[in-house]
Structures are given as structure tokens and as C-alpha cells.
PDB file of C-alpha atoms and ligand atoms in Angstrom:
ATOM      1  CA  MET A  40      -1.237  10.880 -23.710  1.00 83.00           C
ATOM      2  CA  THR A  41       0.659   9.652 -26.827  1.00 90.00           C
ATOM      3  CA  ALA A  42      -0.970   7.280 -29.406  1.00 92.00           C
ATOM      4  CA  ASP A  43       1.512   4.556 -28.166  1.00 93.00           C
ATOM      5  CA  ASP A  44       0.186   4.960 -24.683  1.00 94.00           C
ATOM      6  CA  LEU A  45      -3.392   4.687 -25.923  1.00 95.00           C
ATOM      7  CA  ALA A  46      -2.495   1.560 -27.734  1.00 96.00           C
ATOM      8  CA  VAL A  47      -0.902   0.038 -24.698  1.00 97.00           C
ATOM      9  CA  ILE A  48      -3.914   0.930 -22.548  1.00 97.00           C
ATOM     10  CA  GLU A  49      -6.199  -0.733 -25.088  1.00 96.00           C
ATOM     11  CA  ARG A  50      -4.143  -3.868 -25.062  1.00 97.00           C
ATOM     12  CA  VAL A  51      -4.157  -4.198 -21.208  1.00 98.00           C
ATOM     13  CA  ARG A  52      -7.929  -3.518 -21.172  1.00 97.00           C
ATOM     14  CA  LYS A  53      -8.514  -6.361 -23.575  1.00 97.00           C
ATOM     15  CA  TRP A  54      -6.413  -8.777 -21.422  1.00 97.00           C
ATOM     16  CA  ILE A  55      -8.593  -7.863 -18.366  1.00 97.00           C
ATOM     17  CA  ASP A  56     -11.775  -8.287 -20.429  1.00 96.00           C
ATOM     18  CA  GLU A  57     -10.647 -11.797 -21.362  1.00 96.00           C
ATOM     19  CA  VAL A  58      -9.571 -13.249 -17.964  1.00 97.00           C
ATOM     20  CA  GLN A  59     -11.086 -13.969 -14.559  1.00 97.00           C
ATOM     21  CA  ARG A  60      -8.179 -13.262 -12.100  1.00 98.00           C
ATOM     22  CA  VAL A  61      -6.590  -9.975 -12.123  1.00 98.00           C
ATOM     23  CA  VAL A  62      -4.080  -9.381  -9.217  1.00 98.00           C
ATOM     24  CA  ALA A  63      -3.013  -5.757  -8.563  1.00 98.00           C
ATOM     25  CA  LEU A  64       0.062  -4.803  -6.490  1.00 98.00           C
ATOM     26  CA  THR A  65      -0.092  -1.150  -5.282  1.00 98.00           C
ATOM     27  CA  GLY A  66       2.435   1.155  -3.816  1.00 97.00           C
ATOM     28  CA  ALA A  67       2.784   4.816  -2.760  1.00 96.00           C
ATOM     29  CA  GLY A  68       2.255   6.064  -6.307  1.00 96.00           C
ATOM     30  CA  ILE A  69      -1.416   5.284  -6.181  1.00 97.00           C
ATOM     31  CA  SER A  70      -2.013   7.381  -3.175  1.00 97.00           C
ATOM     32  CA  THR A  71       0.019  10.521  -4.179  1.00 94.00           C
ATOM     33  CA  ASP A  72      -3.015  11.829  -6.104  1.00 94.00           C
ATOM     34  CA  SER A  73      -4.865  11.641  -2.858  1.00 96.00           C
ATOM     35  CA  GLY A  74      -2.346  14.018  -1.179  1.00 94.00           C
ATOM     36  CA  ILE A  75      -0.345  11.320   0.666  1.00 94.00           C
ATOM     37  CA  PRO A  76       3.336  11.727   0.051  1.00 85.00           C
ATOM     38  CA  ASP A  77       5.603   9.016  -1.109  1.00 79.00           C
ATOM     39  CA  PHE A  78       7.987   8.491   1.828  1.00 69.00           C
ATOM     40  CA  ARG A  79      10.667   6.570  -0.153  1.00 60.00           C
ATOM     41  CA  GLY A  80      10.564   7.807  -3.603  1.00 55.00           C
ATOM     42  CA  PRO A  81      12.996  10.370  -5.302  1.00 51.00           C
ATOM     43  CA  GLN A  82      10.871  13.209  -3.838  1.00 52.00           C
ATOM     44  CA  GLY A  83      10.058  11.332  -0.666  1.00 57.00           C
ATOM     45  CA  VAL A  84       9.915  12.614   2.738  1.00 56.00           C
ATOM     46  CA  TRP A  85      12.563  10.181   4.021  1.00 55.00           C
ATOM     47  CA  THR A  86      14.769  10.691   0.938  1.00 57.00           C
ATOM     48  CA  LYS A  87      14.837  14.509   1.601  1.00 61.00           C
ATOM     49  CA  ASN A  88      14.940  14.288   5.412  1.00 66.00           C
ATOM     50  CA  PRO A  89      16.646  11.193   6.613  1.00 66.00           C
ATOM     51  CA  ALA A  90      15.926  12.146  10.273  1.00 67.00           C
ATOM     52  CA  ALA A  91      12.285  11.623   9.733  1.00 69.00           C
ATOM     53  CA  GLU A  92      13.084   7.868   8.895  1.00 70.00           C
ATOM     54  CA  LYS A  93      14.208   7.453  12.499  1.00 72.00           C
ATOM     55  CA  LEU A  94      10.585   7.773  13.532  1.00 71.00           C
ATOM     56  CA  SER A  95       9.871   4.620  11.520  1.00 76.00           C
ATOM     57  CA  ASP A  96      12.713   2.508  12.771  1.00 88.00           C
ATOM     58  CA  ILE A  97      11.601   0.006  15.427  1.00 93.00           C
ATOM     59  CA  ARG A  98      14.739   0.069  17.476  1.00 94.00           C
ATOM     60  CA  HIS A  99      14.630   3.764  18.012  1.00 93.00           C
ATOM     61  CA  TYR A 100      10.861   3.553  18.613  1.00 94.00           C
ATOM     62  CA  MET A 101      11.094   0.948  21.414  1.00 96.00           C
ATOM     63  CA  ALA A 102      14.168   2.591  22.939  1.00 95.00           C
ATOM     64  CA  ASP A 103      13.314   6.297  23.029  1.00 94.00           C
ATOM     65  CA  PRO A 104      10.221   7.922  24.427  1.00 95.00           C
ATOM     66  CA  GLU A 105      10.960  11.206  22.444  1.00 94.00           C
ATOM     67  CA  VAL A 106      10.791   9.195  19.240  1.00 93.00           C
ATOM     68  CA  ARG A 107       7.431   7.687  20.271  1.00 95.00           C
ATOM     69  CA  LYS A 108       6.003  11.224  21.300  1.00 96.00           C
ATOM     70  CA  ALA A 109       7.100  12.683  17.812  1.00 93.00           C
ATOM     71  CA  SER A 110       5.505   9.437  16.232  1.00 93.00           C
ATOM     72  CA  TRP A 111       2.143  10.091  17.959  1.00 96.00           C
ATOM     73  CA  ARG A 112       2.198  13.679  16.831  1.00 94.00           C
ATOM     74  CA  SER A 113       2.974  12.724  13.252  1.00 91.00           C
ATOM     75  CA  ARG A 114       0.309  10.076  13.387  1.00 94.00           C
ATOM     76  CA  MET A 115      -2.305  12.629  14.351  1.00 95.00           C
ATOM     77  CA  ALA A 116      -1.273  14.916  11.543  1.00 93.00           C
ATOM     78  CA  HIS A 117      -1.158  12.132   8.916  1.00 93.00           C
ATOM     79  CA  PRO A 118      -2.621  13.306   5.583  1.00 93.00           C
ATOM     80  CA  ALA A 119      -4.363   9.975   5.301  1.00 94.00           C
ATOM     81  CA  TRP A 120      -6.973  10.964   7.928  1.00 96.00           C
ATOM     82  CA  ARG A 121      -8.306  13.664   5.538  1.00 95.00           C
ATOM     83  CA  ALA A 122      -7.549  11.966   2.270  1.00 96.00           C
ATOM     84  CA  GLN A 123     -10.219  10.590  -0.205  1.00 97.00           C
ATOM     85  CA  PRO A 124      -9.604   7.815  -2.737  1.00 98.00           C
ATOM     86  CA  ASN A 125      -8.705   9.077  -6.131  1.00 98.00           C
ATOM     87  CA  PRO A 126      -9.796   7.645  -9.540  1.00 97.00           C
ATOM     88  CA  GLY A 127      -7.066   5.120  -9.378  1.00 98.00           C
ATOM     89  CA  HIS A 128      -8.416   3.543  -6.206  1.00 98.00           C
ATOM     90  CA  LEU A 129     -12.014   3.766  -7.550  1.00 97.00           C
ATOM     91  CA  ALA A 130     -10.883   1.969 -10.762  1.00 98.00           C
ATOM     92  CA  LEU A 131      -9.716  -1.027  -8.664  1.00 98.00           C
ATOM     93  CA  ALA A 132     -12.878  -1.083  -6.671  1.00 97.00           C
ATOM     94  CA  ALA A 133     -14.784  -1.110 -10.026  1.00 96.00           C
ATOM     95  CA  LEU A 134     -12.660  -3.926 -11.124  1.00 97.00           C
ATOM     96  CA  GLU A 135     -13.708  -5.895  -8.082  1.00 97.00           C
ATOM     97  CA  ARG A 136     -17.394  -5.106  -8.808  1.00 96.00           C
ATOM     98  CA  ARG A 137     -16.912  -6.601 -12.251  1.00 95.00           C
ATOM     99  CA  GLY A 138     -15.855  -9.868 -10.699  1.00 96.00           C
ATOM    100  CA  LYS A 139     -12.332  -9.587 -12.188  1.00 97.00           C
ATOM    101  CA  LEU A 140     -10.131  -8.699  -9.117  1.00 98.00           C
ATOM    102  CA  HIS A 141      -8.741 -11.804  -7.545  1.00 98.00           C
ATOM    103  CA  ALA A 142      -6.614  -9.980  -4.964  1.00 98.00           C
ATOM    104  CA  LEU A 143      -5.128  -6.515  -4.265  1.00 98.00           C
ATOM    105  CA  ILE A 144      -1.706  -6.633  -2.643  1.00 98.00           C
ATOM    106  CA  THR A 145      -0.751  -3.338  -1.247  1.00 98.00           C
ATOM    107  CA  GLN A 146       2.262  -1.823   0.301  1.00 96.00           C
ATOM    108  CA  ASN A 147       0.208   1.150   1.468  1.00 96.00           C
ATOM    109  CA  ILE A 148      -1.063   1.482   5.103  1.00 96.00           C
ATOM    110  CA  ASP A 149      -3.654   4.144   4.383  1.00 96.00           C
ATOM    111  CA  GLU A 150      -6.575   1.797   3.793  1.00 97.00           C
ATOM    112  CA  LEU A 151      -7.787   4.005   0.885  1.00 98.00           C
ATOM    113  CA  HIS A 152      -8.591   0.722  -1.183  1.00 98.00           C
ATOM    114  CA  GLN A 153     -11.181  -0.240   1.408  1.00 98.00           C
ATOM    115  CA  VAL A 154     -12.487   3.221   1.581  1.00 97.00           C
ATOM    116  CA  ALA A 155     -12.900   3.226  -2.047  1.00 98.00           C
ATOM    117  CA  GLY A 156     -14.948   0.052  -1.850  1.00 97.00           C
ATOM    118  CA  ASN A 157     -12.607  -2.940  -2.175  1.00 98.00           C
ATOM    119  CA  SER A 158     -13.634  -5.747   0.258  1.00 98.00           C
ATOM    120  CA  ARG A 159     -11.328  -6.337   3.217  1.00 96.00           C
ATOM    121  CA  GLN A 160     -10.845 -10.036   2.374  1.00 96.00           C
ATOM    122  CA  ARG A 161      -9.428  -9.096  -1.086  1.00 98.00           C
ATOM    123  CA  VAL A 162      -6.833  -6.525   0.199  1.00 98.00           C
ATOM    124  CA  ILE A 163      -3.600  -7.970   1.386  1.00 98.00           C
ATOM    125  CA  GLU A 164      -1.738  -5.369   3.360  1.00 97.00           C
ATOM    126  CA  VAL A 165       1.848  -6.420   3.421  1.00 96.00           C
ATOM    127  CA  HIS A 166       3.030  -3.371   5.505  1.00 94.00           C
ATOM    128  CA  GLY A 167       0.005  -3.356   7.840  1.00 96.00           C
ATOM    129  CA  THR A 168      -2.447  -0.428   8.533  1.00 96.00           C
ATOM    130  CA  MET A 169      -1.861   2.892  10.204  1.00 96.00           C
ATOM    131  CA  ARG A 170      -5.723   2.797  11.176  1.00 97.00           C
ATOM    132  CA  LYS A 171      -5.099   0.310  13.956  1.00 98.00           C
ATOM    133  CA  ALA A 172      -2.948   0.494  17.136  1.00 98.00           C
ATOM    134  CA  VAL A 173      -1.090  -2.549  18.438  1.00 98.00           C
ATOM    135  CA  CYS A 174       0.576  -3.332  21.733  1.00 98.00           C
ATOM    136  CA  MET A 175       4.097  -4.545  21.494  1.00 97.00           C
ATOM    137  CA  GLY A 176       3.771  -6.220  24.841  1.00 97.00           C
ATOM    138  CA  CYS A 177       0.556  -8.299  24.755  1.00 98.00           C
ATOM    139  CA  GLY A 178      -0.604  -7.917  21.093  1.00 97.00           C
ATOM    140  CA  TRP A 179      -3.789  -5.974  21.798  1.00 98.00           C
ATOM    141  CA  LEU A 180      -5.128  -4.446  18.759  1.00 97.00           C
ATOM    142  CA  GLY A 181      -7.575  -1.522  18.443  1.00 97.00           C
ATOM    143  CA  PRO A 182      -8.746   1.396  16.305  1.00 98.00           C
ATOM    144  CA  MET A 183      -6.035   3.897  15.919  1.00 98.00           C
ATOM    145  CA  GLN A 184      -8.443   6.873  16.394  1.00 97.00           C
ATOM    146  CA  GLU A 185      -9.236   5.668  19.970  1.00 97.00           C
ATOM    147  CA  THR A 186      -5.637   5.827  20.908  1.00 98.00           C
ATOM    148  CA  LEU A 187      -5.230   9.184  19.092  1.00 98.00           C
ATOM    149  CA  GLU A 188      -8.086  10.484  21.356  1.00 98.00           C
ATOM    150  CA  ARG A 189      -5.968   9.785  24.307  1.00 98.00           C
ATOM    151  CA  VAL A 190      -3.037  11.604  22.823  1.00 98.00           C
ATOM    152  CA  ARG A 191      -5.322  14.593  22.144  1.00 97.00           C
ATOM    153  CA  ALA A 192      -6.556  14.417  25.706  1.00 98.00           C
ATOM    154  CA  GLY A 193      -2.860  14.812  26.847  1.00 97.00           C
ATOM    155  CA  GLU A 194      -1.076  11.456  26.978  1.00 98.00           C
ATOM    156  CA  ASP A 195       1.894  12.067  24.946  1.00 97.00           C
ATOM    157  CA  ASP A 196       2.951   8.342  24.875  1.00 98.00           C
ATOM    158  CA  PRO A 197      -0.134   6.403  25.772  1.00 98.00           C
ATOM    159  CA  PRO A 198       0.682   2.965  27.281  1.00 98.00           C
ATOM    160  CA  CYS A 199      -1.340  -0.207  26.645  1.00 98.00           C
ATOM    161  CA  ARG A 200      -4.368  -0.351  29.009  1.00 97.00           C
ATOM    162  CA  SER A 201      -4.198  -4.023  29.391  1.00 96.00           C
ATOM    163  CA  CYS A 202      -0.467  -4.591  30.180  1.00 98.00           C
ATOM    164  CA  GLY A 203       1.210  -1.152  30.242  1.00 98.00           C
ATOM    165  CA  GLY A 204       3.239  -1.975  27.201  1.00 98.00           C
ATOM    166  CA  ILE A 205       4.450   0.169  24.274  1.00 98.00           C
ATOM    167  CA  LEU A 206       1.711   1.002  21.743  1.00 98.00           C
ATOM    168  CA  LYS A 207       2.421   1.750  17.966  1.00 97.00           C
ATOM    169  CA  SER A 208       0.579   1.768  14.742  1.00 96.00           C
ATOM    170  CA  ALA A 209      -0.159  -1.761  13.314  1.00 96.00           C
ATOM    171  CA  THR A 210       2.272  -1.113  10.475  1.00 95.00           C
ATOM    172  CA  VAL A 211       5.624  -2.875   9.661  1.00 92.00           C
ATOM    173  CA  SER A 212       8.305  -0.434  10.646  1.00 88.00           C
ATOM    174  CA  PHE A 213      11.879  -0.663   9.519  1.00 86.00           C
ATOM    175  CA  GLY A 214      13.631  -3.326  11.384  1.00 88.00           C
ATOM    176  CA  GLN A 215      10.423  -5.228  11.867  1.00 90.00           C
ATOM    177  CA  ALA A 216       9.693  -8.593  10.365  1.00 89.00           C
ATOM    178  CA  LEU A 217       6.864  -8.932   7.933  1.00 91.00           C
ATOM    179  CA  VAL A 218       3.925 -11.220   8.861  1.00 92.00           C
ATOM    180  CA  PRO A 219       4.910 -14.575   7.145  1.00 95.00           C
ATOM    181  CA  GLU A 220       1.357 -15.646   6.532  1.00 96.00           C
ATOM    182  CA  VAL A 221       0.602 -12.319   4.806  1.00 97.00           C
ATOM    183  CA  ILE A 222       3.552 -12.547   2.457  1.00 97.00           C
ATOM    184  CA  ASP A 223       2.707 -16.250   1.728  1.00 98.00           C
ATOM    185  CA  ARG A 224      -0.735 -15.224   0.680  1.00 98.00           C
ATOM    186  CA  ALA A 225       0.648 -12.482  -1.541  1.00 98.00           C
ATOM    187  CA  MET A 226       2.909 -15.099  -3.232  1.00 98.00           C
ATOM    188  CA  ARG A 227       0.134 -17.547  -3.589  1.00 98.00           C
ATOM    189  CA  VAL A 228      -2.282 -15.043  -5.249  1.00 98.00           C
ATOM    190  CA  ALA A 229       0.527 -13.839  -7.541  1.00 98.00           C
ATOM    191  CA  GLU A 230       0.914 -17.398  -8.732  1.00 98.00           C
ATOM    192  CA  GLU A 231      -2.840 -17.583  -9.447  1.00 98.00           C
ATOM    193  CA  ALA A 232      -2.909 -14.158 -11.425  1.00 98.00           C
ATOM    194  CA  GLU A 233      -3.679 -14.304 -15.185  1.00 98.00           C
ATOM    195  CA  VAL A 234      -3.095 -10.488 -15.356  1.00 98.00           C
ATOM    196  CA  PHE A 235      -0.811  -8.861 -12.900  1.00 98.00           C
ATOM    197  CA  LEU A 236      -0.768  -4.983 -12.536  1.00 98.00           C
ATOM    198  CA  ALA A 237       1.957  -3.345 -10.632  1.00 98.00           C
ATOM    199  CA  VAL A 238       0.726   0.194  -9.858  1.00 98.00           C
ATOM    200  CA  GLY A 239       2.767   2.991  -8.356  1.00 97.00           C
ATOM    201  CA  THR A 240       5.449   0.925  -6.891  1.00 97.00           C
ATOM    202  CA  SER A 241       9.159   1.203  -7.523  1.00 95.00           C
ATOM    203  CA  LEU A 242       9.358  -2.609  -7.197  1.00 96.00           C
ATOM    204  CA  GLN A 243      12.397  -2.385  -5.079  1.00 93.00           C
ATOM    205  CA  VAL A 244      11.120  -3.481  -1.625  1.00 90.00           C
ATOM    206  CA  TYR A 245      11.402  -7.124  -0.951  1.00 90.00           C
ATOM    207  CA  PRO A 246       9.944  -9.707  -0.565  1.00 93.00           C
ATOM    208  CA  VAL A 247       6.674  -8.019  -1.845  1.00 95.00           C
ATOM    209  CA  ALA A 248       8.469  -7.053  -5.175  1.00 97.00           C
ATOM    210  CA  GLY A 249       9.026 -10.730  -5.696  1.00 97.00           C
ATOM    211  CA  THR A 250       5.294 -11.257  -6.411  1.00 98.00           C
ATOM    212  CA  LEU A 251       5.819  -9.750  -9.915  1.00 98.00           C
ATOM    213  CA  PRO A 252       8.464 -12.392 -11.086  1.00 98.00           C
ATOM    214  CA  VAL A 253       6.350 -15.074  -9.412  1.00 98.00           C
ATOM    215  CA  ALA A 254       3.260 -14.071 -11.524  1.00 98.00           C
ATOM    216  CA  ARG A 255       5.297 -13.828 -14.626  1.00 98.00           C
ATOM    217  CA  ALA A 256       6.720 -17.289 -14.217  1.00 98.00           C
ATOM    218  CA  ALA A 257       3.265 -18.674 -13.647  1.00 98.00           C
ATOM    219  CA  GLY A 258       2.198 -17.310 -17.067  1.00 98.00           C
ATOM    220  CA  ALA A 259       0.448 -13.989 -16.165  1.00 98.00           C
ATOM    221  CA  LYS A 260       0.486 -11.029 -18.386  1.00 98.00           C
ATOM    222  CA  ILE A 261       2.292  -8.275 -16.637  1.00 98.00           C
ATOM    223  CA  ALA A 262       1.639  -4.462 -16.775  1.00 98.00           C
ATOM    224  CA  ILE A 263       3.692  -1.951 -14.875  1.00 98.00           C
ATOM    225  CA  LEU A 264       2.236   1.564 -14.319  1.00 98.00           C
ATOM    226  CA  ASN A 265       4.851   3.828 -12.506  1.00 96.00           C
ATOM    227  CA  ALA A 266       6.053   7.206 -13.022  1.00 93.00           C
ATOM    228  CA  GLU A 267       9.786   6.269 -12.866  1.00 94.00           C
ATOM    229  CA  PRO A 268      11.453   3.222 -14.459  1.00 96.00           C
ATOM    230  CA  THR A 269      11.604   0.055 -12.236  1.00 97.00           C
ATOM    231  CA  PRO A 270      14.259  -2.686 -12.084  1.00 97.00           C
ATOM    232  CA  MET A 271      11.614  -5.069 -13.488  1.00 98.00           C
ATOM    233  CA  ASP A 272      10.452  -3.145 -16.485  1.00 98.00           C
ATOM    234  CA  ALA A 273      12.090  -5.865 -18.607  1.00 98.00           C
ATOM    235  CA  LEU A 274       9.551  -8.361 -17.215  1.00 98.00           C
ATOM    236  CA  ALA A 275       6.489  -6.403 -18.212  1.00 98.00           C
ATOM    237  CA  HIS A 276       4.456  -7.086 -21.434  1.00 98.00           C
ATOM    238  CA  ALA A 277       3.115  -3.538 -21.031  1.00 98.00           C
ATOM    239  CA  ARG A 278       4.728  -0.416 -19.473  1.00 98.00           C
ATOM    240  CA  LEU A 279       3.031   2.923 -18.752  1.00 97.00           C
ATOM    241  CA  SER A 280       4.351   6.000 -16.932  1.00 95.00           C
ATOM    242  CA  GLY A 281       1.550   8.555 -16.920  1.00 89.00           C
ATOM    243  CA  SER A 282      -0.794   9.684 -14.120  1.00 93.00           C
ATOM    244  CA  ILE A 283      -2.071   6.552 -12.341  1.00 95.00           C
ATOM    245  CA  SER A 284      -5.423   8.239 -11.673  1.00 95.00           C
ATOM    246  CA  ASP A 285      -5.705   8.871 -15.391  1.00 95.00           C
ATOM    247  CA  LEU A 286      -4.376   5.526 -16.574  1.00 96.00           C
ATOM    248  CA  LEU A 287      -6.080   3.007 -14.291  1.00 97.00           C
ATOM    249  CA  PRO A 288      -9.776   3.902 -14.978  1.00 96.00           C
ATOM    250  CA  ARG A 289      -9.047   3.484 -18.641  1.00 96.00           C
ATOM    251  CA  ILE A 290      -7.439   0.158 -18.046  1.00 96.00           C
ATOM    252  CA  CYS A 291      -9.953  -1.162 -15.710  1.00 93.00           C
ATOM    253  CA  GLY A 292     -13.011  -0.102 -17.873  1.00 81.00           C
ATOM    254  CA  ALA A 293     -14.196   2.272 -15.209  1.00 64.00           C
ATOM    255  CA  LEU A 294     -14.422   5.078 -17.715  1.00 59.00           C
TER     256      LEU A 294
HETATM  257 ZN1   ZN B 114      -0.496  -4.615  25.985  1.00 52.98          ZN
END
């Protein structure tokens, strides 16, 4: 870590000490240190193997039982089931315990923020969660592991027990609309932020990336922590590119 980085860390840490409402926006980069690959990044699973992206496209999923069978197998094997929160997740949980965290907007579907100790009501999951299953027919919602038990028991594409409809993870797939209430809430908390931390996100997926300019326009101090440059770096008052599990505990006063 350079002296410049340490100075930036100190500056952001002071902002947080002085305010009541910190809003964090997290993306795949916060979970890579927990062993969960970034699907869309430069080294991403989808970037390197576009065929894998098909599994995540709602049209293919609804139309093709083979895509669904492959999806169930990939859900069973998902690294998130064995993953543990890393110091980056724990730092944001510590920030909440300090009474500083107004809201945590996440693009991640792994629920590692909640596992780390952030309360459910503070976490805004704009892309849903892989830990629940949903019926595309009747809207039934249940724990993903219960449905995965059925897959393990031999059902390769388990239908909804209430209506016979197609089940999938309660995530927002490609081609699927975001939940308007969830996005509205993300925009609202961004407007209320005094400090806005964008962590491990490329800030290229809309509308959620739009929370940063909203926070900035409303007067928040903006810090971007991401390995690669982002299109919004010019809007940031502070910019750091080191390891998130190293930086975030320093910034959040968890060290
Ligand atoms: Zn159903």
C-alpha cells in the first residue's frame, strides 16, 4: 500500500466518523475474496465462456428444459453455499453495529452481507437472492435448499408443488425486469447518503449504477473502491484500487 493510498483511506475514514448515514453499493468484487467468481468482469465466467451466460437468460430458461436442468446442477454446485464472509463483508457489518450504515445496496445474490451480520432490512438486493426459489407461474417463494433437496433426490427440473409451474432462483436473470420498488428504494437511500461507498462494482450495470450520481447530486462524499477503473471515477472524491478485504476494514474502522 502506497503513502497516497494510506492518506486516501484516512480521509474516507474521517468522513465516516463525522456522519450518520453511510450508504454502500457492493458488487461482485466484494465477494471474490470469499471464492465467488465475478461473472461479468474481465476475468469473468461469462466473459470467458459466453455459453454459460445462456443459463442466465430468462428466455432460454423458460423455453428449454435442458437449460433448466443445467441451471439446477449449477445452483447445487454454486461456490456461495460453502463461502464465508471475508473481512470486507465483516467491515460493513461492523459499520452497521457502529450505527453508521443507512443502507447497503448490493448487486450480489449470495447473501454474504446477511451472513456477515448486516440486518435484512438494511440490505437492498437489487438482483435478488440465490438462497430462495420462486415459481414463475404462481409466485410461490421458498428456501432454495428445499428445492435443491428435490434435485438431489432425482428431480432434474422440479416443478412448483402448488401449480406445476417452472421454478427458478429468486434472482433477476438477463431479460428479466428489476423489481421497481427495490430500485426506487435504492435511489431513495442514495439521495439520503452523506457518504456513498461504491465497493467492488464496475458501475456499468444500470439502473443500479445510477445510485452513485444520485448520491453525488444530493451532496454525498463519494468513494470508489474497485480493482479496475470505472466510468464514474471522475465523480469520486476518493478512489482506491487495492484489495477490498484489505481496504474496507481500514476505512470502516473495523481494524
Ligand atoms: Zn407455482
